[in-house]
Amino acid sequence: MAVSQAGNYPTQPNSYGNFSVSWTSTGTADTTGITRLTVDLPPGLTTGGALMYSTPYDYTFDQTVSPDGRHLEATFRGTRVPGRGDFMKVQVSSGAARPSGVIRATVANRDDVDAADNVSTYTVNGPQRPADVPRRPAVTGIGTTTGPGTGGTAVTVTGTGLDDGFVLFGADQATTSHCRATQCTATTPGGSGSVPVTVVTPGGAADAPGGFAYTGPPPAPPATPVVTSLNRSSGPSQGGTSVYVLGKNLAGGTIAFGDAPAAHVSCGDSFCSGTSPAGSGTVHVTVTTAGGTSATVDADRFTYTGPEVTWTGPAARRVVPITGFTDEGRVSSIGL
């Protein structure tokens, strides 16, 4: 991951402005799961929150702002192919005094392996300095290791380098978490079985020793996903077609074309994007979440067509699936 910021920063008393915090998937593999952003403002600046502008809406986005308006935490959940980025616009205002100090933005994702660009800074009314490279976290202990499947257990995790972190129980984010340099306090989400406990910071990710074991029944599952339409109803048999799936209760889902999983899947509450796998015939496109798999309907049908013609020169010739009947009734293909 990489994070950056730019915009119209307030530099005078009693003024308003905004700046964008952008994050981009880098490397060679998709970025998946939860990506967390933080913004810290210097004395004299406050924010009421950020506006999320990225489209399409194949993601979920939540944010909280501290009571003093100087610390923002945002959670983005979606899949991003290498090179794809998103941004939020942070609204800021200054008080009666002339603002000064450093605006610091961070990004963190469990699968990130390069922390070099995970912190961005801007100095208001002062000289600019390079952003720090965050140190890698280490987790040395966990205070509570069991709790009910319904969630709500308070857990303390200890270690070093935990600043700006958040806590995962398996793949699910703690319902609340607060991390400082040597300690995180978190509240478990609902779950089942034994799961790893991971602290994710801009410097990397570290698992707690032993993990966490859920006891008793898990919480009730979410509502079953529903698919209402596709933006594309056909594509070539070799796959690779970008398809948007519309519906409801889709957040965090996976997409299948028949029995074959789609690639590069990202789902928001009512919108998913994905890339078709290779296939043939007509199949149903379904979405699966913790709430189950969407029921098949006529609106989710996708038909695979023959390979598209690729011309490589005047003499290019290949057989394409343009079919007809001979006088004897046999099916024939026409070579082009």
Coordinates of C-alpha atoms in Angstrom, one line a residue:
M1 CA 0.0 0.0 0.0
A2 CA 1.0 3.6 -0.4
V3 CA -0.7 6.7 1.1
S4 CA -0.4 10.4 0.1
Q5 CA -2.2 13.7 0.8
A6 CA -2.8 17.0 -0.9
G7 CA -5.2 19.8 -0.9
N8 CA -6.3 23.2 0.4
Y9 CA -5.0 23.3 4.0
P10 CA -6.2 26.1 6.3
T11 CA -3.3 28.4 7.2
Q12 CA -5.0 31.3 8.8
P13 CA -7.3 31.7 11.9
N14 CA -11.0 31.0 11.5
S15 CA -10.7 29.5 8.0
Y16 CA -11.9 26.3 6.3
G17 CA -10.3 23.9 3.8
N18 CA -10.1 20.3 2.8
F19 CA -7.5 17.8 1.7
S20 CA -7.5 14.4 0.0
V21 CA -6.0 11.3 1.6
S22 CA -5.3 8.8 -1.2
W23 CA -4.2 5.2 -0.9
T24 CA -3.1 2.9 -3.7
S25 CA -2.6 -0.9 -4.0
T26 CA 1.0 -1.5 -5.0
G27 CA 3.0 -4.6 -5.7
T28 CA 1.9 -7.6 -7.8
A29 CA -1.1 -9.0 -6.0
D30 CA -4.6 -7.8 -5.1
T31 CA -5.1 -6.0 -1.9
T32 CA -8.0 -7.6 0.0
G33 CA -9.8 -7.4 3.3
I34 CA -9.7 -4.4 5.7
T35 CA -7.6 -1.3 4.9
R36 CA -7.5 1.2 7.7
L37 CA -6.7 4.9 7.5
T38 CA -5.9 7.4 10.2
V39 CA -5.5 11.1 10.1
D40 CA -4.1 13.2 13.0
L41 CA -4.3 17.0 13.0
P42 CA -2.1 19.4 14.9
P43 CA -3.4 21.9 17.6
G44 CA -5.6 24.5 16.0
L45 CA -7.2 22.3 13.3
T46 CA -10.3 20.1 13.7
T47 CA -12.4 17.9 11.4
G48 CA -16.0 16.7 11.4
G49 CA -15.1 13.8 9.1
A50 CA -14.3 12.8 5.6
L51 CA -16.3 12.3 2.4
M52 CA -15.6 9.2 0.3
Y53 CA -15.6 9.9 -3.4
S54 CA -14.4 6.6 -5.1
T55 CA -16.7 4.9 -7.6
P56 CA -18.0 2.3 -8.3
Y57 CA -19.3 1.6 -4.8
D58 CA -17.9 -2.0 -4.6
Y59 CA -16.7 -1.4 -1.0
T60 CA -17.8 -0.5 2.5
F61 CA -16.5 2.6 4.3
D62 CA -16.9 3.6 7.9
Q63 CA -15.3 6.4 10.0
T64 CA -15.1 7.8 13.5
V65 CA -13.8 11.1 14.7
S66 CA -12.4 11.7 18.2
P67 CA -14.4 14.1 20.5
D68 CA -11.8 16.8 20.1
G69 CA -12.0 16.6 16.3
R70 CA -8.3 16.0 15.8
H71 CA -8.1 12.2 15.2
L72 CA -10.0 10.4 12.4
E73 CA -10.1 6.6 11.8
A74 CA -11.6 5.1 8.7
T75 CA -12.1 1.5 7.7
F76 CA -12.3 0.6 4.0
R77 CA -13.1 -3.0 3.0
G78 CA -12.8 -4.0 -0.7
T79 CA -10.4 -5.6 -3.2
R80 CA -8.1 -3.5 -5.3
V81 CA -5.9 -4.7 -8.1
P82 CA -2.3 -3.4 -8.2
G83 CA -2.3 0.2 -9.3
R84 CA -5.9 1.0 -8.3
G85 CA -6.4 3.7 -5.8
D86 CA -9.1 5.4 -3.7
F87 CA -9.4 8.7 -1.8
M88 CA -11.3 10.4 0.9
K89 CA -11.6 14.2 1.3
V90 CA -11.1 15.4 4.8
Q91 CA -12.9 18.6 5.8
V92 CA -10.9 20.8 8.2
S93 CA -11.3 24.2 10.0
S94 CA -9.0 26.3 12.1
G95 CA -9.8 28.1 15.3
A96 CA -9.0 31.6 16.6
A97 CA -5.2 30.9 16.6
R98 CA -3.0 30.5 13.5
P99 CA -2.6 26.8 13.0
S100 CA 0.7 25.1 12.8
G101 CA 2.1 21.6 13.1
V102 CA 2.1 18.3 11.2
I103 CA -0.9 16.6 9.6
R104 CA -0.1 12.8 9.6
A105 CA -2.0 10.2 7.6
T106 CA -1.4 6.5 7.7
V107 CA -2.6 3.3 5.9
A108 CA -2.5 -0.3 7.1
N109 CA -3.5 -3.6 5.6
R110 CA -2.8 -7.1 7.0
D111 CA -1.2 -8.3 3.8
D112 CA 1.0 -5.3 3.1
V113 CA 4.6 -6.3 2.9
D114 CA 6.3 -2.9 2.3
A115 CA 5.8 -0.1 4.9
A116 CA 8.0 2.5 3.1
D117 CA 5.0 4.6 1.9
N118 CA 2.5 3.9 4.6
V119 CA 2.8 7.3 6.3
S120 CA 2.3 10.8 4.8
T121 CA 2.9 14.1 6.5
Y122 CA 2.2 17.8 5.7
T123 CA 3.5 20.6 7.9
V124 CA 1.1 23.6 8.2
N125 CA 2.9 26.9 8.3
G126 CA 6.3 25.2 8.6
P127 CA 9.0 23.4 6.7
Q128 CA 8.2 20.1 5.1
R129 CA 10.0 17.0 6.3
P130 CA 10.1 13.4 5.0
A131 CA 7.6 11.1 6.6
D132 CA 8.8 8.5 9.0
V133 CA 8.9 4.8 8.1
P134 CA 6.9 3.0 10.8
R135 CA 8.5 0.1 12.7
R136 CA 7.2 -3.4 12.5
P137 CA 4.9 -4.4 15.3
A138 CA 5.6 -7.4 17.7
V139 CA 2.9 -9.0 19.9
T140 CA 4.2 -10.7 23.1
G141 CA 1.0 -11.4 25.0
I142 CA -2.8 -11.6 25.1
G143 CA -4.8 -11.2 28.3
T144 CA -8.0 -13.1 27.5
T145 CA -8.1 -16.1 25.2
T146 CA -11.7 -17.3 25.3
G147 CA -15.1 -15.7 25.1
P148 CA -18.7 -16.3 23.9
G149 CA -19.4 -16.7 20.2
T150 CA -21.8 -13.7 20.4
G151 CA -18.8 -11.4 20.9
G152 CA -18.3 -8.6 23.4
T153 CA -15.3 -9.9 25.2
A154 CA -12.7 -7.3 26.3
V155 CA -9.2 -8.3 25.2
T156 CA -5.9 -6.7 26.0
V157 CA -2.9 -7.4 23.6
T158 CA 0.6 -6.3 24.6
G159 CA 3.8 -5.8 22.6
T160 CA 5.8 -3.1 20.9
G161 CA 5.3 -0.9 17.9
L162 CA 1.5 -1.1 18.1
D163 CA 0.9 2.6 17.4
D164 CA -1.9 3.4 14.9
G165 CA -2.9 -0.3 15.0
F166 CA -6.2 -2.1 14.8
V167 CA -7.1 -5.7 15.9
L168 CA -8.4 -8.6 13.8
F169 CA -10.0 -11.7 15.2
G170 CA -9.6 -14.0 12.2
A171 CA -10.6 -11.9 9.3
D172 CA -13.0 -9.8 11.3
Q173 CA -12.2 -6.4 12.8
A174 CA -12.7 -5.9 16.6
T175 CA -15.9 -4.0 17.2
T176 CA -13.8 -1.4 19.1
S177 CA -10.0 -1.2 19.4
H178 CA -7.5 1.4 20.7
C179 CA -3.8 0.9 20.3
R180 CA -0.8 2.8 21.7
A181 CA 2.8 1.9 21.5
T182 CA 2.8 -1.1 23.8
Q183 CA -0.8 -2.1 24.2
C184 CA -4.1 -2.6 22.4
T185 CA -7.5 -2.9 24.0
A186 CA -10.2 -4.5 21.8
T187 CA -13.7 -5.9 21.9
T188 CA -14.3 -9.2 20.1
P189 CA -16.8 -9.4 17.2
G190 CA -19.0 -12.5 17.0
G191 CA -17.4 -15.7 15.8
S192 CA -16.9 -19.4 16.2
G193 CA -14.0 -21.8 16.7
S194 CA -10.4 -20.8 17.3
V195 CA -9.1 -17.8 15.4
P196 CA -5.8 -15.9 15.2
V197 CA -5.6 -12.5 16.9
T198 CA -3.6 -10.0 14.7
V199 CA -2.5 -6.5 15.3
V200 CA -2.2 -4.6 12.1
T201 CA -0.3 -1.3 12.0
P202 CA 1.2 0.9 9.2
G203 CA 4.5 -1.0 9.9
G204 CA 3.0 -4.5 9.3
A205 CA 1.1 -7.2 11.1
A206 CA 1.8 -9.5 14.1
D207 CA -0.1 -12.4 15.5
A208 CA -0.7 -12.8 19.2
P209 CA 0.6 -16.1 20.7
G210 CA -2.2 -18.7 21.1
G211 CA -5.1 -16.8 19.4
F212 CA -8.6 -16.6 20.7
A213 CA -11.2 -19.5 21.1
Y214 CA -14.9 -18.7 20.8
T215 CA -17.3 -20.8 23.0
G216 CA -21.0 -21.3 22.7
P217 CA -23.1 -20.6 19.7
P218 CA -22.1 -17.9 17.2
P219 CA -24.3 -14.8 16.5
A220 CA -27.2 -15.0 14.0
P221 CA -26.0 -14.9 10.4
P222 CA -26.5 -11.7 8.4
A223 CA -29.3 -11.5 5.8
T224 CA -29.0 -13.7 2.7
P225 CA -27.6 -11.9 -0.3
V226 CA -29.9 -11.1 -3.2
V227 CA -28.8 -10.5 -6.8
T228 CA -31.2 -8.3 -8.9
S229 CA -29.2 -7.5 -12.1
L230 CA -25.9 -7.7 -14.0
N231 CA -24.4 -4.9 -16.1
R232 CA -23.2 -7.6 -18.6
S233 CA -25.1 -10.7 -19.6
S234 CA -22.5 -12.3 -21.9
G235 CA -18.8 -12.5 -22.5
P236 CA -16.2 -14.6 -24.3
S237 CA -15.6 -18.2 -23.2
Q238 CA -12.0 -17.5 -22.2
G239 CA -13.2 -15.3 -19.4
G240 CA -11.8 -11.9 -18.5
T241 CA -15.1 -9.9 -18.7
S242 CA -15.6 -7.2 -16.1
V243 CA -19.0 -7.6 -14.6
Y244 CA -20.9 -5.5 -12.1
V245 CA -23.5 -7.3 -9.9
L246 CA -26.3 -5.3 -8.3
G247 CA -28.5 -6.4 -5.4
K248 CA -28.6 -6.1 -1.6
N249 CA -26.8 -7.7 1.4
L250 CA -23.7 -8.2 -0.7
A251 CA -21.0 -6.7 1.5
G252 CA -17.9 -8.9 1.9
G253 CA -19.2 -11.4 -0.6
T254 CA -17.6 -13.6 -3.3
I255 CA -18.9 -14.1 -6.8
A256 CA -19.3 -17.4 -8.7
F257 CA -20.2 -18.0 -12.4
G258 CA -21.9 -21.3 -12.1
D259 CA -19.4 -23.3 -9.9
A260 CA -16.4 -21.2 -11.0
P261 CA -15.1 -18.4 -8.7
A262 CA -14.7 -14.9 -10.3
A263 CA -11.4 -13.0 -9.9
H264 CA -10.7 -9.6 -8.4
V265 CA -14.0 -9.6 -6.5
S266 CA -15.0 -6.6 -4.4
C267 CA -18.4 -6.1 -2.8
G268 CA -20.2 -3.2 -1.1
D269 CA -23.7 -3.4 0.4
S270 CA -25.5 -3.3 -2.9
F271 CA -22.8 -3.5 -5.6
C272 CA -20.1 -6.0 -6.5
S273 CA -17.4 -6.0 -9.2
G274 CA -15.5 -9.0 -10.5
T275 CA -13.9 -10.6 -13.5
S276 CA -15.5 -13.7 -15.2
P277 CA -13.6 -17.0 -15.2
A278 CA -13.5 -19.2 -18.4
G279 CA -16.6 -21.1 -19.1
S280 CA -19.3 -22.2 -21.5
G281 CA -23.0 -22.1 -22.0
T282 CA -25.3 -20.1 -19.7
V283 CA -24.7 -20.0 -16.0
H284 CA -26.1 -18.2 -13.0
V285 CA -24.0 -15.5 -11.3
T286 CA -24.3 -15.8 -7.5
V287 CA -22.9 -14.0 -4.5
T288 CA -22.0 -15.8 -1.3
T289 CA -21.6 -14.2 2.1
A290 CA -21.7 -15.3 5.7
G291 CA -25.5 -15.1 5.3
G292 CA -25.6 -17.7 2.5
T293 CA -25.7 -17.8 -1.3
S294 CA -28.1 -15.7 -3.4
A295 CA -31.0 -17.6 -5.0
T296 CA -30.7 -18.0 -8.7
V297 CA -33.0 -15.8 -10.8
D298 CA -33.4 -15.0 -14.5
A299 CA -31.7 -11.6 -14.0
D300 CA -28.4 -13.3 -12.9
R301 CA -27.9 -15.3 -16.1
F302 CA -24.6 -14.9 -17.9
T303 CA -24.0 -16.5 -21.4
Y304 CA -20.5 -17.4 -22.6
T305 CA -19.9 -16.8 -26.3
G306 CA -17.2 -18.0 -28.6
P307 CA -13.7 -16.4 -28.6
E308 CA -13.5 -13.0 -30.2
V309 CA -11.7 -12.6 -33.6
T310 CA -8.2 -11.1 -33.4
W311 CA -6.8 -9.9 -36.7
T312 CA -3.1 -10.1 -37.0
G313 CA -2.7 -9.1 -40.7
P314 CA -4.2 -9.3 -44.1
A315 CA -3.6 -13.1 -44.3
A316 CA -5.0 -13.8 -40.9
R317 CA -7.4 -16.7 -40.9
R318 CA -9.1 -18.6 -38.1
V319 CA -12.3 -20.5 -37.4
V320 CA -14.8 -18.6 -35.4
P321 CA -18.1 -19.9 -34.1
I322 CA -20.3 -18.5 -36.9
T323 CA -22.5 -21.6 -37.6
G324 CA -25.0 -22.6 -40.2
F325 CA -26.6 -25.7 -41.8
T326 CA -25.5 -27.4 -45.0
D327 CA -27.9 -28.8 -47.5
E328 CA -27.6 -32.2 -45.7
G329 CA -28.5 -30.6 -42.4
R330 CA -25.1 -30.8 -40.8
V331 CA -23.8 -27.9 -38.6
S332 CA -20.8 -26.2 -40.2
S333 CA -18.3 -23.5 -39.1
I334 CA -17.3 -20.7 -41.4
G335 CA -13.6 -19.9 -41.5
L336 CA -12.6 -16.3 -41.7

